[in-house]
CSV table of C-alpha atoms and ligand atoms in Angstrom, one decimal:
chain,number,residue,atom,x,y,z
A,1,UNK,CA,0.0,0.0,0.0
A,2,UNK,CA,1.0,3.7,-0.3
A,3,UNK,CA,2.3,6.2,2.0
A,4,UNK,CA,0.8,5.7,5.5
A,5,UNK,CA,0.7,9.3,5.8
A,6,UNK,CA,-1.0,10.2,2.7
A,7,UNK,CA,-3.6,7.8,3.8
A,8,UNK,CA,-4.4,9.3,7.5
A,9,UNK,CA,-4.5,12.4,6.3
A,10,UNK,CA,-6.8,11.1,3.3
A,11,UNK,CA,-9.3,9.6,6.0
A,12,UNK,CA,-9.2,12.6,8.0
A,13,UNK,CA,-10.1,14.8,5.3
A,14,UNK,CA,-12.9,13.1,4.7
A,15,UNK,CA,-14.0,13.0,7.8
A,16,UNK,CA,-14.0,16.5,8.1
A,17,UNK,CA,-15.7,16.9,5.3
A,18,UNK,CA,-18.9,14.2,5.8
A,19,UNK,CA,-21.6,15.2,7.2
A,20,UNK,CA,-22.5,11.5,8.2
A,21,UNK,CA,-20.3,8.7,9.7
A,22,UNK,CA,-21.2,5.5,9.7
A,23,UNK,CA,-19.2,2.8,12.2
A,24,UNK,CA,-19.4,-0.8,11.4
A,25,UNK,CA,-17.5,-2.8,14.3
A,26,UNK,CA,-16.1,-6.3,13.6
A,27,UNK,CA,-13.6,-8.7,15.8
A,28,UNK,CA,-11.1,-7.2,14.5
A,29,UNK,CA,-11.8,-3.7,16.5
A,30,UNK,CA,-11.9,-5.1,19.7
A,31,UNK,CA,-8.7,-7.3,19.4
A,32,UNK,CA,-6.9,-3.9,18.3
A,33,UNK,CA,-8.2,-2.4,21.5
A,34,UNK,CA,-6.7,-5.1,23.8
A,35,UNK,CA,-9.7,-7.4,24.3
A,36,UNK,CA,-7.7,-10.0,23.2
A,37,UNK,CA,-9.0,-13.6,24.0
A,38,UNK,CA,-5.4,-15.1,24.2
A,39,UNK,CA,-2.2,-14.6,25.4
A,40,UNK,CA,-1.7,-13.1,29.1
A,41,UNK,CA,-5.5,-12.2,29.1
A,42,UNK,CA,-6.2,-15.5,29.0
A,43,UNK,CA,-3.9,-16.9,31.5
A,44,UNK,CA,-4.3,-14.3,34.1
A,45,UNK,CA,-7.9,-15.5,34.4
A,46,UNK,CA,-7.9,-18.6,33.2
A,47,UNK,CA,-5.1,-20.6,34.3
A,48,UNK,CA,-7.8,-23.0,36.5
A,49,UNK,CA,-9.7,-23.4,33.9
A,50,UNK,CA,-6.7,-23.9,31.2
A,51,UNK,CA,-5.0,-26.6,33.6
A,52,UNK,CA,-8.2,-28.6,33.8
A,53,UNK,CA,-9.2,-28.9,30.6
A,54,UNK,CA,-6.8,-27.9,28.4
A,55,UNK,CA,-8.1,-24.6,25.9
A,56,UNK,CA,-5.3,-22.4,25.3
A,57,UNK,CA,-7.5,-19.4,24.8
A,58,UNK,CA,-10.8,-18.0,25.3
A,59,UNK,CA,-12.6,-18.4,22.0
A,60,UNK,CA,-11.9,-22.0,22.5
A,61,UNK,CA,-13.5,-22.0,26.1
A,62,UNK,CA,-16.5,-21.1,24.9
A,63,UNK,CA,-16.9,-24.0,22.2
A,64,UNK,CA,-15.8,-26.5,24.9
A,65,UNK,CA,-18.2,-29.1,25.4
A,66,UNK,CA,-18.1,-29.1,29.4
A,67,UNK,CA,-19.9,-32.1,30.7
A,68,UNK,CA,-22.3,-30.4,33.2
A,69,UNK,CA,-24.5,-27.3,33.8
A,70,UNK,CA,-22.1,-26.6,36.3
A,71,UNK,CA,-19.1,-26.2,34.8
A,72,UNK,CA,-20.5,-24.6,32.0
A,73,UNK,CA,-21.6,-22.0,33.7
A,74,UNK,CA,-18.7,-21.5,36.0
A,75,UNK,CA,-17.0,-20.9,32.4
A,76,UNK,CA,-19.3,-18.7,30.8
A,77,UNK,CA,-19.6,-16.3,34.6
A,78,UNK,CA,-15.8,-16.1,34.2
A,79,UNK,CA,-15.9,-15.0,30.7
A,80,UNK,CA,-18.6,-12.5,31.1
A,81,UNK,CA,-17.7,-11.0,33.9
A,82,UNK,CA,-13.2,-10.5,32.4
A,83,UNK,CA,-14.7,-9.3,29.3
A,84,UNK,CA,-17.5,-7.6,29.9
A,85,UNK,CA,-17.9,-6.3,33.7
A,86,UNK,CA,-14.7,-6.2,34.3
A,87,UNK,CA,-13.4,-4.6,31.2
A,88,UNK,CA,-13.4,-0.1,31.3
A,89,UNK,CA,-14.0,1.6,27.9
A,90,UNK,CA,-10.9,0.7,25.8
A,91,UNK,CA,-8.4,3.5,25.0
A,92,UNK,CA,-9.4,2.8,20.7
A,93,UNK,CA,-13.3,3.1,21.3
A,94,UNK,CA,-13.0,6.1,23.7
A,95,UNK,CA,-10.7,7.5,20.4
A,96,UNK,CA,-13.3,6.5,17.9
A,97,UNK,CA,-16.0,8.1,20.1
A,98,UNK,CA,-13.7,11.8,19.9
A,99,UNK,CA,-13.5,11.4,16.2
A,100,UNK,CA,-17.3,11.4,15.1
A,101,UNK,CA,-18.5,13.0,17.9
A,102,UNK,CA,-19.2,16.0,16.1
A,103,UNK,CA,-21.3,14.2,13.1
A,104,UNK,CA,-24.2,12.5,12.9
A,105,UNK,CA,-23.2,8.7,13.2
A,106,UNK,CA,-24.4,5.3,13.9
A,107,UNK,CA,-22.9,2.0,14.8
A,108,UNK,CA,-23.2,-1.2,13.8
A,109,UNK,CA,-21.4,-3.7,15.3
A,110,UNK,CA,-21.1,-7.6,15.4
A,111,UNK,CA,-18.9,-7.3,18.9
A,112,UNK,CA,-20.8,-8.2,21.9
A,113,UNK,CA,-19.3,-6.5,25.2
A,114,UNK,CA,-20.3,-3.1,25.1
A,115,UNK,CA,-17.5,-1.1,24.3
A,116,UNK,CA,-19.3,1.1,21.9
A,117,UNK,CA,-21.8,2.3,24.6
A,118,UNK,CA,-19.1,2.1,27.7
A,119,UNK,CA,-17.1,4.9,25.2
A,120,UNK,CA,-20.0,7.5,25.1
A,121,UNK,CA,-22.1,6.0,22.3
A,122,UNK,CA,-25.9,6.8,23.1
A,123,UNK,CA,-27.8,3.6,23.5
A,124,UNK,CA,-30.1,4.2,20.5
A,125,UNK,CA,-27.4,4.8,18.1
A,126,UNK,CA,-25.6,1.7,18.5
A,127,UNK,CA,-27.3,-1.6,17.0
A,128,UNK,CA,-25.3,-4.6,18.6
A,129,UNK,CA,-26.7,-7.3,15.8
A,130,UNK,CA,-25.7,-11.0,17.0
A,131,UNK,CA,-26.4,-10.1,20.8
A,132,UNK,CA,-25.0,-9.0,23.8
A,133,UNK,CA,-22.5,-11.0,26.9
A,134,UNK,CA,-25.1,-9.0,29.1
A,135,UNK,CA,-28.3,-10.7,28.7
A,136,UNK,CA,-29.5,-14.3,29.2
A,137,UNK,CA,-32.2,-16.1,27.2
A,138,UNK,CA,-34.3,-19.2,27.3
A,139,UNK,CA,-31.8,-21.6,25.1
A,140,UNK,CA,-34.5,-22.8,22.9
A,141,UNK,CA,-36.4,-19.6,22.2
A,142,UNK,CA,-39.5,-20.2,23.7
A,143,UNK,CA,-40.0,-16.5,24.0
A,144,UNK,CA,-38.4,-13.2,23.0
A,145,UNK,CA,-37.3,-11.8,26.5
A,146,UNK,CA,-34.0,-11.1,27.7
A,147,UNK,CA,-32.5,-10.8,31.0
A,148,UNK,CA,-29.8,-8.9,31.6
A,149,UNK,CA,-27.4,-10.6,34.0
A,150,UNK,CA,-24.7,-9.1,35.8
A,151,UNK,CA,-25.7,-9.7,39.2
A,152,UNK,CA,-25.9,-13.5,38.7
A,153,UNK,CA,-22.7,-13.5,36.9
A,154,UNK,CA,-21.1,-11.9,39.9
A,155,UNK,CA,-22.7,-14.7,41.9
A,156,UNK,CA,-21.3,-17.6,39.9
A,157,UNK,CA,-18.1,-15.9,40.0
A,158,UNK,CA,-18.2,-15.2,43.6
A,159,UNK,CA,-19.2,-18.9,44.5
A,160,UNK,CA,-17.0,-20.7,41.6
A,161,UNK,CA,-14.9,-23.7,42.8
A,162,UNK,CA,-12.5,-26.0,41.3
A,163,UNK,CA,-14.3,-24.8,38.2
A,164,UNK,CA,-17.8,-25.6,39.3
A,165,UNK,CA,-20.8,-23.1,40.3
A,166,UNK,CA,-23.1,-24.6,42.8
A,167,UNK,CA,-26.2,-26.2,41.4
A,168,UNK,CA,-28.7,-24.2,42.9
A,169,UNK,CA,-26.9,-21.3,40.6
A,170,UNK,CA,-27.5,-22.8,37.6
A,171,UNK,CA,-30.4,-20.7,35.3
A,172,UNK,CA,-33.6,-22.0,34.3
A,173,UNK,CA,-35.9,-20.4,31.7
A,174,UNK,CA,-39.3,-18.9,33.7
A,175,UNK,CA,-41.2,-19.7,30.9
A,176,UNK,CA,-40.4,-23.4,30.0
A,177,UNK,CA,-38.2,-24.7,32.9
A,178,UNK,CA,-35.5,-25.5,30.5
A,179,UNK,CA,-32.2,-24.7,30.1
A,180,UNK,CA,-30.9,-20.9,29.3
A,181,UNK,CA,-28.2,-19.4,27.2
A,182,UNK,CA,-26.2,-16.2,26.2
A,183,UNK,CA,-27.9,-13.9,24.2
A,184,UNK,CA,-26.0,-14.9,21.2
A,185,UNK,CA,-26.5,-15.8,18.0
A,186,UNK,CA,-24.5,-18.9,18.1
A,187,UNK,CA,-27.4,-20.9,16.6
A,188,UNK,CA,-31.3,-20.8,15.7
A,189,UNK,CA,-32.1,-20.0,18.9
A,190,UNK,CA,-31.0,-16.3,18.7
A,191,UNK,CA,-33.4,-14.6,20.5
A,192,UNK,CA,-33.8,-10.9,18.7
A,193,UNK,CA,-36.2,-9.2,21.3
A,194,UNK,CA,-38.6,-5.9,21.0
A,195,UNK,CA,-35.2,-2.9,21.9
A,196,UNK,CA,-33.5,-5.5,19.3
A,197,UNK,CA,-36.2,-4.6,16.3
A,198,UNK,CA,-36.2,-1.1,17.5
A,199,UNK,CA,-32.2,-0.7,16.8
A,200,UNK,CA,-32.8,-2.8,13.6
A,201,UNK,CA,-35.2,0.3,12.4
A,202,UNK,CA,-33.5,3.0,14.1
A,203,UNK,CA,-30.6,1.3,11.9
A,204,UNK,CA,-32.6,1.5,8.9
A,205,UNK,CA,-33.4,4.8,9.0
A,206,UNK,CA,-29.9,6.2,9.3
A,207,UNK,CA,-29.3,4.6,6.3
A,208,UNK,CA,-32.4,6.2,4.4
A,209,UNK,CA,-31.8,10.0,5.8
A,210,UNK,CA,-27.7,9.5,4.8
A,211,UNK,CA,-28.5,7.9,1.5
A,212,UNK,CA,-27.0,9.7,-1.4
A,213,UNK,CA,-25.5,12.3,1.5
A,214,UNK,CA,-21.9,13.1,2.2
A,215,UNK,CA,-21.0,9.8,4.0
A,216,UNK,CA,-18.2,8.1,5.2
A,217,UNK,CA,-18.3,4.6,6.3
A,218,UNK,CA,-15.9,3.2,8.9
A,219,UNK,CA,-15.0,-0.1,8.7
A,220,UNK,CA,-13.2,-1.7,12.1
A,221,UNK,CA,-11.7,-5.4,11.5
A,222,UNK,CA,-14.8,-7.4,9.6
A,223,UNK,CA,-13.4,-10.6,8.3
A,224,UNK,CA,-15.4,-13.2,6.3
A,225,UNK,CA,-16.8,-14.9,8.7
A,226,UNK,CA,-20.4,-12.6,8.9
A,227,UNK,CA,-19.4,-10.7,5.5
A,228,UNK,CA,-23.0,-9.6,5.1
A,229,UNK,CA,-23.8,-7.7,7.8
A,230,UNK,CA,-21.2,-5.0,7.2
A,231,UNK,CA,-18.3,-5.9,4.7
A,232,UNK,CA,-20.8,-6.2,1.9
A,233,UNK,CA,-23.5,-3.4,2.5
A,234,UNK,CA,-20.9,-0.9,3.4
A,235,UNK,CA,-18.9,-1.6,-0.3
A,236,UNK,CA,-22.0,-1.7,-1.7
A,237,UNK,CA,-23.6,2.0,-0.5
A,238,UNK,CA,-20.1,3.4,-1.1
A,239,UNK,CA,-20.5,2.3,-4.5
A,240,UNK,CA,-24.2,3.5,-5.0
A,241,UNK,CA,-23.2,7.1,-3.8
A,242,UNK,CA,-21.2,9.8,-5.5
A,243,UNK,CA,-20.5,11.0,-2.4
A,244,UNK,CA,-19.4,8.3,-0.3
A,245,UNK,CA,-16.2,6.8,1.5
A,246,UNK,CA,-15.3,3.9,2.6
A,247,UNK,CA,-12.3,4.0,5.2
A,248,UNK,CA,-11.5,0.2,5.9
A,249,UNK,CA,-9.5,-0.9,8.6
A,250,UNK,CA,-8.3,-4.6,8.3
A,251,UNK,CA,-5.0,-6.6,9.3
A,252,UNK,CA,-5.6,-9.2,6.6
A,253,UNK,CA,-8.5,-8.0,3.7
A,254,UNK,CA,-7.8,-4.4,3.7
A,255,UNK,CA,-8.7,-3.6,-0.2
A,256,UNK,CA,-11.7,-3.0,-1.1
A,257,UNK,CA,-14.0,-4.0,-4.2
A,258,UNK,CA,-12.5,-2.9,-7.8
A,259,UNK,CA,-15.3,-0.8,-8.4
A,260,UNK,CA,-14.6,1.6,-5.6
A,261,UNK,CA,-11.1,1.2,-5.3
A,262,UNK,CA,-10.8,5.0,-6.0
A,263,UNK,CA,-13.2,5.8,-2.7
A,264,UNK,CA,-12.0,3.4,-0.4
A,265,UNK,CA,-8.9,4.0,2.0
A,266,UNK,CA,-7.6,1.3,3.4
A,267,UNK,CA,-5.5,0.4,6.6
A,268,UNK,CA,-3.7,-2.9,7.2
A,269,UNK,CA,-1.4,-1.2,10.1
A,270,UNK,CA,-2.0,-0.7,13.4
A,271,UNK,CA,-6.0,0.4,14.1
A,272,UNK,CA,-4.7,2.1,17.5
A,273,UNK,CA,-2.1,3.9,15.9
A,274,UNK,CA,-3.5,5.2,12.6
A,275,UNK,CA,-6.8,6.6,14.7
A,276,UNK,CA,-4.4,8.4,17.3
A,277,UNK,CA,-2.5,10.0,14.4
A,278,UNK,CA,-6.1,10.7,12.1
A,279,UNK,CA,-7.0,12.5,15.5
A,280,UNK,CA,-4.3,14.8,16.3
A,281,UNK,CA,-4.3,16.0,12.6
A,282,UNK,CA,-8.0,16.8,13.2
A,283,UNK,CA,-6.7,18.5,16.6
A,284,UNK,CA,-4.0,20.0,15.3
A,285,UNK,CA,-6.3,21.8,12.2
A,286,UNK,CA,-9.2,22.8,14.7
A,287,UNK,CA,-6.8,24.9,16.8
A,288,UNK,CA,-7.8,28.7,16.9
A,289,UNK,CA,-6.0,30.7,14.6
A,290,UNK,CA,-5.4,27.8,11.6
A,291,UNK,CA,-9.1,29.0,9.7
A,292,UNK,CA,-6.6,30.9,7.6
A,293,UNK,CA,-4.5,28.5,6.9
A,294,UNK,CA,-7.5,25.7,6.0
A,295,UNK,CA,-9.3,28.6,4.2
B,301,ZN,ZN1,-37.9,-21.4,27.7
C-alpha cells in the first residue's frame, strides 16, 4: 500500500468533510483495543480453567463441550464477567467516540461487550446485531425476553470452585423450565427481542436519511466470517453514492472491491495507531487561529 501518511490524512479529510459517519465494528476492533481472547489475558484469568481442561485461549473455552450445567456456567460467569464487567471503555473506542462525535453517526457492530456504549455512544445509536455478553435467554427460544445478568454472573463468579458453580446457581428459563443461554446468536435460537427490532429500524433509518449524502463509512476489522452484515453493504452503498467513503481498517483484507477502489482507503497497520495520528491532525487543524490556513 502507499504512503501511511497520505492515507491518514486522506481519511481525516474526509472525515472532516462528511456530514454522516457510519461505524461498522467487527472482531477485529476489539482485538486492536486489547480485548484479546489469548495470550496473558487468558492466562491471568484462566489458568484453572486452562489446567483442567486444556483450551489455550478464550474463544476456544467457549466452544468446549463441558460435561455439566455446572461447569459450563462456571466458564461462561468467568468469561462475562473478564470481558464484559470487568473490562473499562478501551483507549481505541473512547478514540473513535472523539473522532465522530461532532457528526451524525451510527454504529453497527457484530462485537458483543459493550464497548461502543461504555465509550460514550448513546444507546439508540448503537445496534449490537448477534447479541450482547449481558443478557441471558431461554436456550431454545420459547419467548423473545431477555434478561440482563450481571448480578448472577457476579454470583457464579463469587461462588465458583475448582471450576464448578453450585447447582442451585445454575439458570432455568421462567417460561419453559428449561435450560438458558447467552444472548448470542450462536445458533437458531437467537433470540432478537422488542429494543433488538427497535435498533434494527433506528438502523434502517440512518441509512435512508444519509442515502445519497456526504458519508463516510468506517470499517473496524470485519473478516469473512459474517461478510453480510457489514463488509458487503458498506462496499455496496459506497458504491451506489457519489458522495461516499469507505475507510476500511483490516490486518488481513484491507482492499476494497475494484469498483470503488478509488473511494476506499484502506489500513492494514496498526487500528490504534493510525486513529491516534487521524485525531491529532484533526486536533491539530481545529486549533484557533489555523481557519486561515484551511481557508
Ligand atoms: Zn424457555
Amino acid at each position: 500500500m502507499d504512503y501511511l501518511e497520505k492515507r491518514i490524512s486522506q481519511a481525516q479529510e474526509a472525515i472532516e468533510n462528511s456530514e454522516y459517519i457510519l461505524i461498522g465494528g467487527g472482531a477485529g476492533l476489539s482485538a486492536a483495543a486489547g480485548l484479546t481472547y489469548s495470550g496473558k489475558r487468558f492466562s491471568d484469568h484462566f489458568s484453572d480453567f486452562m489446567e483442567k481442561y486444556g483450551f489455550t485461549d478464550m474463544y476456544a473455552g467457549t466452544f468446549y463441550p463441558f460435561q455439566t450445567e455446572e461447569e459450563l456456567w462456571a466458564h461462561w460467569a468467568r468469561h462475562i464477567d473478564v470481558n464484559r464487567y470487568l473490562m473499562p471503555a478501551t483507549r481505541l473506542y473512547l478514540d473513535i467516540m472523539e473522532l465522530v462525535k461532532n457528526k451524525k453517526y451510527f454504529v453497527i457492530s457484530t462485537n458483543v461487550e459493550s464497548q461502543f456504549v461504555k465509550a460514550g455512544f448513546p444507546d439508540d445509536k448503537v445496534f449490537e446485531v448477534q447479541g450482547d455478553y449481558s443478557y441471558l435467554q431461554c436456550a431454545k427460544g420459547c419467548h423473545d425476553k431477555l434478561y440482563y445478568n450481571e448480578e448472577l454472573i457476579k454470583k457464579m463468579v463469587f461462588h465458583t470452585k475448582e471450576c464448578r458453580i453450585p447447582s442451585e446457581l445454575v439458570p432455568r428459563c421462567p417460561v419453559c423450565g428449561n435450560e438458558m443461554d447467552v444472548n448470542l446468536r450462536h445458533n437458531a435460537f437467537f433470540v432478537q427481542n422488542e429494543e433488538w427490532y427497535k435498533a434494527d429500524k433506528r438502523y434502517s433509518k440512518f441509512l435512508d436519511e444519509s442515502e445519497g449524502k456526504n458519508i463516510v463509512y468506517m470499517e473496524f476489522g470485519v473478516g469473512f466470517n459474517t461478510p453480510g452484515i457489514i463488509r458487503y453493504p458498506f462496499e455496496q452503498m459506497t458504491y451506489k453514492n457519489p458522495n461516499a467513503t469507505l475507510i476500511r481498517f483490516n490486518r488481513d483484507n484491507p482492499l476494497g472491491a475494484p469498483e470503488i477502489a478509488k473511494k476506499t482507503i484502506s489500513f492494514d497497520e496498526d487500528i490504534m495507531l493510525v486513529i491516534q495520528s487521524i485525531g491529532k491532525r484533526q486536533s491539530e487543524q481545529n486549533l484557533p487561529g489555523n481557519e486561515m490556513k484551511n481557508a
